[in-house]
PDB file of C-alpha atoms in Angstrom:
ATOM      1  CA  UNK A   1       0.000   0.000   0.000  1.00  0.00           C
ATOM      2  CA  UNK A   2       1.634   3.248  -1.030  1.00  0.00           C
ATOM      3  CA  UNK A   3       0.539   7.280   0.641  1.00  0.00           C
ATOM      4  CA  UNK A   4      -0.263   9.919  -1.280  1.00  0.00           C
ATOM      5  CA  UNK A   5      -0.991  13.001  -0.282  1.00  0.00           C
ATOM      6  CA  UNK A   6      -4.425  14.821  -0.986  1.00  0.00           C
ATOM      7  CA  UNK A   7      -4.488  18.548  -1.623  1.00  0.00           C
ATOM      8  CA  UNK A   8      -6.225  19.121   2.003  1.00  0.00           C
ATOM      9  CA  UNK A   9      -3.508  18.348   3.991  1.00  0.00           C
ATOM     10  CA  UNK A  10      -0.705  19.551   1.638  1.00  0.00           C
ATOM     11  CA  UNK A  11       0.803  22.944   3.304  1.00  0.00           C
ATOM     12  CA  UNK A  12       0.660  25.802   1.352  1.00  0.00           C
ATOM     13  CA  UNK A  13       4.038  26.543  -0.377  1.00  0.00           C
ATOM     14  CA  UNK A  14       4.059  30.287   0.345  1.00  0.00           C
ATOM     15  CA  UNK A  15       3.088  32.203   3.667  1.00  0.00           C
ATOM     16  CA  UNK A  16       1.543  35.780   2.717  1.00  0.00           C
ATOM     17  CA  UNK A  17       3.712  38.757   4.534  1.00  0.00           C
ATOM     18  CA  UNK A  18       2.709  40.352   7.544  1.00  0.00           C
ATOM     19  CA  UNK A  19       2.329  43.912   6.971  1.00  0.00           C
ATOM     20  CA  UNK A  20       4.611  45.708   9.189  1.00  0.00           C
ATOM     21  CA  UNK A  21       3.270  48.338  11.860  1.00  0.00           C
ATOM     22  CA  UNK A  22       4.323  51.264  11.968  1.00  0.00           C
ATOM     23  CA  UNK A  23       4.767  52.810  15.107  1.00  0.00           C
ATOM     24  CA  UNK A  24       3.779  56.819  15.907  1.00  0.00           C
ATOM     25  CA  UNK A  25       6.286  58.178  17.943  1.00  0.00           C
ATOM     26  CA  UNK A  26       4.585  59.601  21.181  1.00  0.00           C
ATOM     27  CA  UNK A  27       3.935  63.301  21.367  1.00  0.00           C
ATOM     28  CA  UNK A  28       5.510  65.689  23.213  1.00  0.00           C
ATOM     29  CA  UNK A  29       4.488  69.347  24.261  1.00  0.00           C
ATOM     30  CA  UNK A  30       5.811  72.363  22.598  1.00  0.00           C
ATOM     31  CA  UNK A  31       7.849  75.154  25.054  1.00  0.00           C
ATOM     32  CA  UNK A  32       5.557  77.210  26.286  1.00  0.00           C
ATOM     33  CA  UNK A  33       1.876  75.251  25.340  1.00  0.00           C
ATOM     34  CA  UNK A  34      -1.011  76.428  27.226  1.00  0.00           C
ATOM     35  CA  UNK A  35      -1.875  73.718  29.653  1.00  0.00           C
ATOM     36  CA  UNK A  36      -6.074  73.109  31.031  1.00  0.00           C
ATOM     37  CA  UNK A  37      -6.189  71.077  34.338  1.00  0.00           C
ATOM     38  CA  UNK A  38      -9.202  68.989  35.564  1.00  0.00           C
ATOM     39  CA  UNK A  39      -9.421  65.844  37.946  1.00  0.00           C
ATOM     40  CA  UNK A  40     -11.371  63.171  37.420  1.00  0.00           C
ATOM     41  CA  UNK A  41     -12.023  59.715  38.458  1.00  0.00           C
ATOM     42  CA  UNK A  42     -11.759  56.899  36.300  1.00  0.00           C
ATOM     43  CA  UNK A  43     -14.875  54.342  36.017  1.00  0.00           C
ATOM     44  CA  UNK A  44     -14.597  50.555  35.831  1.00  0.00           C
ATOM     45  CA  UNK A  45     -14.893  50.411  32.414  1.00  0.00           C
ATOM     46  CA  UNK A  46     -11.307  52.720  31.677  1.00  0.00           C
ATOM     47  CA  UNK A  47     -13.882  56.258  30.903  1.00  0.00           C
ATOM     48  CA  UNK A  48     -13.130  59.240  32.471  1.00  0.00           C
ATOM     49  CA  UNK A  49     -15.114  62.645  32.449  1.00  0.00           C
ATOM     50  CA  UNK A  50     -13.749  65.387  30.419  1.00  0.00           C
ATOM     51  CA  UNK A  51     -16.352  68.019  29.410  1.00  0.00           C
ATOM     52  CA  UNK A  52     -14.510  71.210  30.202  1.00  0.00           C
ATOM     53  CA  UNK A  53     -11.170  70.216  28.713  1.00  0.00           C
ATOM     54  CA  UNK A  54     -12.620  68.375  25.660  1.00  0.00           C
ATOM     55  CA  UNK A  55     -14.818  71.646  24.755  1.00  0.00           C
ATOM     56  CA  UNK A  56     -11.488  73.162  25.191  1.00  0.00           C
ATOM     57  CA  UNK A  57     -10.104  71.185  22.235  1.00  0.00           C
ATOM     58  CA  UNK A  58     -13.094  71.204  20.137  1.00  0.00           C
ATOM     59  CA  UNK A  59     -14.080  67.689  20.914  1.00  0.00           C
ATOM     60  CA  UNK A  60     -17.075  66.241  20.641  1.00  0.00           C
ATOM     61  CA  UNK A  61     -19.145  63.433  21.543  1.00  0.00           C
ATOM     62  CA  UNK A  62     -18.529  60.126  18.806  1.00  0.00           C
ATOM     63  CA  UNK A  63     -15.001  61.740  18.019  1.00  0.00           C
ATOM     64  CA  UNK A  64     -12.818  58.698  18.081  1.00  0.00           C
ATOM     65  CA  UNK A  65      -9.639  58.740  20.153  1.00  0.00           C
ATOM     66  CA  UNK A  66      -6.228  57.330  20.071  1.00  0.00           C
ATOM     67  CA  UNK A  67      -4.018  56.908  23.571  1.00  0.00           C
ATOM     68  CA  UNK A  68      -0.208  56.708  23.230  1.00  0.00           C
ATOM     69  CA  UNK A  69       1.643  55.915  26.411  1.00  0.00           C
ATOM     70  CA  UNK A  70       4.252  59.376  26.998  1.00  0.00           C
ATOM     71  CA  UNK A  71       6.620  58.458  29.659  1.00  0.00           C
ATOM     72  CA  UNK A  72       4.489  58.124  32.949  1.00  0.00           C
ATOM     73  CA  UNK A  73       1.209  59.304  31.384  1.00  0.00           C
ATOM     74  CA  UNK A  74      -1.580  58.553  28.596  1.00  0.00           C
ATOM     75  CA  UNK A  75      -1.574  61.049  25.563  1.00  0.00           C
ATOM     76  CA  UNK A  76      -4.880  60.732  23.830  1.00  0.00           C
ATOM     77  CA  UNK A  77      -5.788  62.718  20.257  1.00  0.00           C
ATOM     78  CA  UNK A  78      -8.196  62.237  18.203  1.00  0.00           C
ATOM     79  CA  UNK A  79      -7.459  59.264  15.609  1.00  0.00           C
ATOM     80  CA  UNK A  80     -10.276  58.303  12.895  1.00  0.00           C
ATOM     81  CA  UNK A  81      -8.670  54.556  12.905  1.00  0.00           C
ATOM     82  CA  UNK A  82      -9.998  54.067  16.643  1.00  0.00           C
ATOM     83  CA  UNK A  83     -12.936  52.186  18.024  1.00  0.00           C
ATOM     84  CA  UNK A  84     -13.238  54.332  20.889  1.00  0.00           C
ATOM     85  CA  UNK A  85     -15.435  57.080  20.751  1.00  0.00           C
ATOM     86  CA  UNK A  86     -16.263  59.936  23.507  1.00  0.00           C
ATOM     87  CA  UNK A  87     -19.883  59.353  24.704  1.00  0.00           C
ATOM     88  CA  UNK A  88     -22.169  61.248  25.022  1.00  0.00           C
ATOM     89  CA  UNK A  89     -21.595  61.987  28.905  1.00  0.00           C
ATOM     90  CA  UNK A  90     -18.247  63.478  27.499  1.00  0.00           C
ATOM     91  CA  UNK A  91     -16.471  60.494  28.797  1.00  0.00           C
ATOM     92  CA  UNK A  92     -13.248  59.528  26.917  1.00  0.00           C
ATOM     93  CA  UNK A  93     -11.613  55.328  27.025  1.00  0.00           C
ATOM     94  CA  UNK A  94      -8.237  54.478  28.312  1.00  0.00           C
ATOM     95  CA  UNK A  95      -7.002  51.446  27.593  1.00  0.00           C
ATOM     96  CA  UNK A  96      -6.625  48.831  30.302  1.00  0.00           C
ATOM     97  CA  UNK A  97      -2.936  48.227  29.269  1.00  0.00           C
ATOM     98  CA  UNK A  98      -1.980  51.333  29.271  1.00  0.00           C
ATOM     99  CA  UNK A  99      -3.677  52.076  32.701  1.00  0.00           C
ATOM    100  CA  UNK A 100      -1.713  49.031  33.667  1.00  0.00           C
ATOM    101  CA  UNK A 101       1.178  50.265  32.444  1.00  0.00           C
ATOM    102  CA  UNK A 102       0.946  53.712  34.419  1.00  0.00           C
ATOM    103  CA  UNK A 103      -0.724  52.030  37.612  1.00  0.00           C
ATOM    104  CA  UNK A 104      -3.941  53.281  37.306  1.00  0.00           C
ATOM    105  CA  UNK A 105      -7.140  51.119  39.041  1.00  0.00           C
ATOM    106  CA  UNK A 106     -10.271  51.712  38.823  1.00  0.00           C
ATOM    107  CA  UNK A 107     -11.486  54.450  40.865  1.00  0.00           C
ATOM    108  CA  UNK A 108      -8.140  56.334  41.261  1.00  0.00           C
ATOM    109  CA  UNK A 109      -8.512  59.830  40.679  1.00  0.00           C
ATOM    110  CA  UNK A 110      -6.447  61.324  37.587  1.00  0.00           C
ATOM    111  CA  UNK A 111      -5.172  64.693  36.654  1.00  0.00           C
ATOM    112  CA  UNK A 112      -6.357  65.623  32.946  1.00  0.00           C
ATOM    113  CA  UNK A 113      -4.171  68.082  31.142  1.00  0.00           C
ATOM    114  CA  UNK A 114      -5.713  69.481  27.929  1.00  0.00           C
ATOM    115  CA  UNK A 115      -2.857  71.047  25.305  1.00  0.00           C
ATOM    116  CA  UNK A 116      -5.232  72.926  23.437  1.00  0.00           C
ATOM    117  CA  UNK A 117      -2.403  74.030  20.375  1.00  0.00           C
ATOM    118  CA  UNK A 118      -1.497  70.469  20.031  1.00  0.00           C
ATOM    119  CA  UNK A 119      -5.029  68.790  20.599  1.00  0.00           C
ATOM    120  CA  UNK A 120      -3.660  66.588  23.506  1.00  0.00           C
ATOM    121  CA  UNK A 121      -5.598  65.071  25.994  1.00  0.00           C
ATOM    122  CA  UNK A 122      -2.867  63.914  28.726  1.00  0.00           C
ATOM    123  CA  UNK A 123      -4.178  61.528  31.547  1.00  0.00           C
ATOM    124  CA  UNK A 124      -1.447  61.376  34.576  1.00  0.00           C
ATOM    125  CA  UNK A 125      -1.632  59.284  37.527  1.00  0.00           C
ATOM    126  CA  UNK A 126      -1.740  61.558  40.709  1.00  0.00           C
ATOM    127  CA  UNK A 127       1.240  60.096  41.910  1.00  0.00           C
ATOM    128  CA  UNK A 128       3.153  61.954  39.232  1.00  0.00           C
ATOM    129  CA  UNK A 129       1.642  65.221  39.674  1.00  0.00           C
ATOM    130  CA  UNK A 130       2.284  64.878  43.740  1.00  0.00           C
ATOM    131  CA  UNK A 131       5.627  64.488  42.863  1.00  0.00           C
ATOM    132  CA  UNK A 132       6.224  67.033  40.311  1.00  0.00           C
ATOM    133  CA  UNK A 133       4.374  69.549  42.695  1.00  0.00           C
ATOM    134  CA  UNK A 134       6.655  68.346  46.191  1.00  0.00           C
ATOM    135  CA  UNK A 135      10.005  68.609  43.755  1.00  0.00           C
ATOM    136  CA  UNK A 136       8.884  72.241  42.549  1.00  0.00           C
ATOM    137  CA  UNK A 137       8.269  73.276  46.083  1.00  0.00           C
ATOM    138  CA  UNK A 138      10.752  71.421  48.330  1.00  0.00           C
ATOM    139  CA  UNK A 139      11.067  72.669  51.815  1.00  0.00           C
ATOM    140  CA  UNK A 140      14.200  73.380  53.771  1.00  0.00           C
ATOM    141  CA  UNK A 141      13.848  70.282  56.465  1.00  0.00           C
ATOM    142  CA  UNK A 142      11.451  67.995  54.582  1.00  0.00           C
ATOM    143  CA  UNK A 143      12.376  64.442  53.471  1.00  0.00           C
ATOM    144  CA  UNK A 144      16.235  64.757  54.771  1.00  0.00           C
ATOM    145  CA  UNK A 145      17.008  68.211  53.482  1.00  0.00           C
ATOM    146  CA  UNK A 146      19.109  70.184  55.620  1.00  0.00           C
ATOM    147  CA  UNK A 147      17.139  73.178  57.820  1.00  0.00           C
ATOM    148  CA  UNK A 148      18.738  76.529  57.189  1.00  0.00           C
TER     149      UNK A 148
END
């Protein structure tokens, strides 16, 4: 008894490429850009509230938005390729890997920084902006510095 193989199981000779991604390199703010600040709290479902800051930028409810991880924080801008739209509570999505990726649970509170020149929605754990604001403002005595 001799084998032969039947064109079902016979591999395909050739493997179509994968198209290569191309990666965006993440934003960063111009000298002297007008920053908006709001807080907000993030739901379970990665949406935070942004009405002030995204009438700021001339957002709108089903604009679809883009998030780039930028260092510590979560750029987002508007990007037409993106499933995720702002509601229309004026809630924009994060990404759970990028909240993983920047520590942020559900429930923590987040400072929102609108670039309005740029059309940047930045999303930064508190725990950066605590320590930006305790290095800009360091006190003679606190955490080991020397009292005058």
């Amino acid at each position: 008894m001799t084998e032969r193989l039947t064109a079902l199981f016979v591999p395909p000779s050739g493997r179509p490429p994968i198209p290569l991604q191309t990666i965006v390199p993440s934003p960063a703010l111009a000298p002297g850009e007008e920053l908006l600040l709001a807080t907000a709290a993030i739901d379970h479902s990665g949406r935070i509230p942004a009405r002030r800051l995204l009438r700021a930028l001339s957002w709108k409810p089903g604009d679809t938005t883009g998030a780039q991880l930028l260092r510590d924080a979560i750029a987002l801008s508007l990007d037409p390729r993106s499933p995720h739209r702002i509601d229309t509570r004026d809630h924009v999505f994060v990404p759970l890997g990028l909240r993983d990726l920047t520590g942020i649970r559900t429930g923590d509170h987040v400072a929102l920084f609108a670039a309005p020149r740029q059309r940047l929605l930045l999303v930064c754990p508190m725990r950066i902006l605590h320590s930006l604001i305790t290095e800009h403002w360091k006190l003679p005595g606190a955490a080991g510095e020397p009292r005058p």
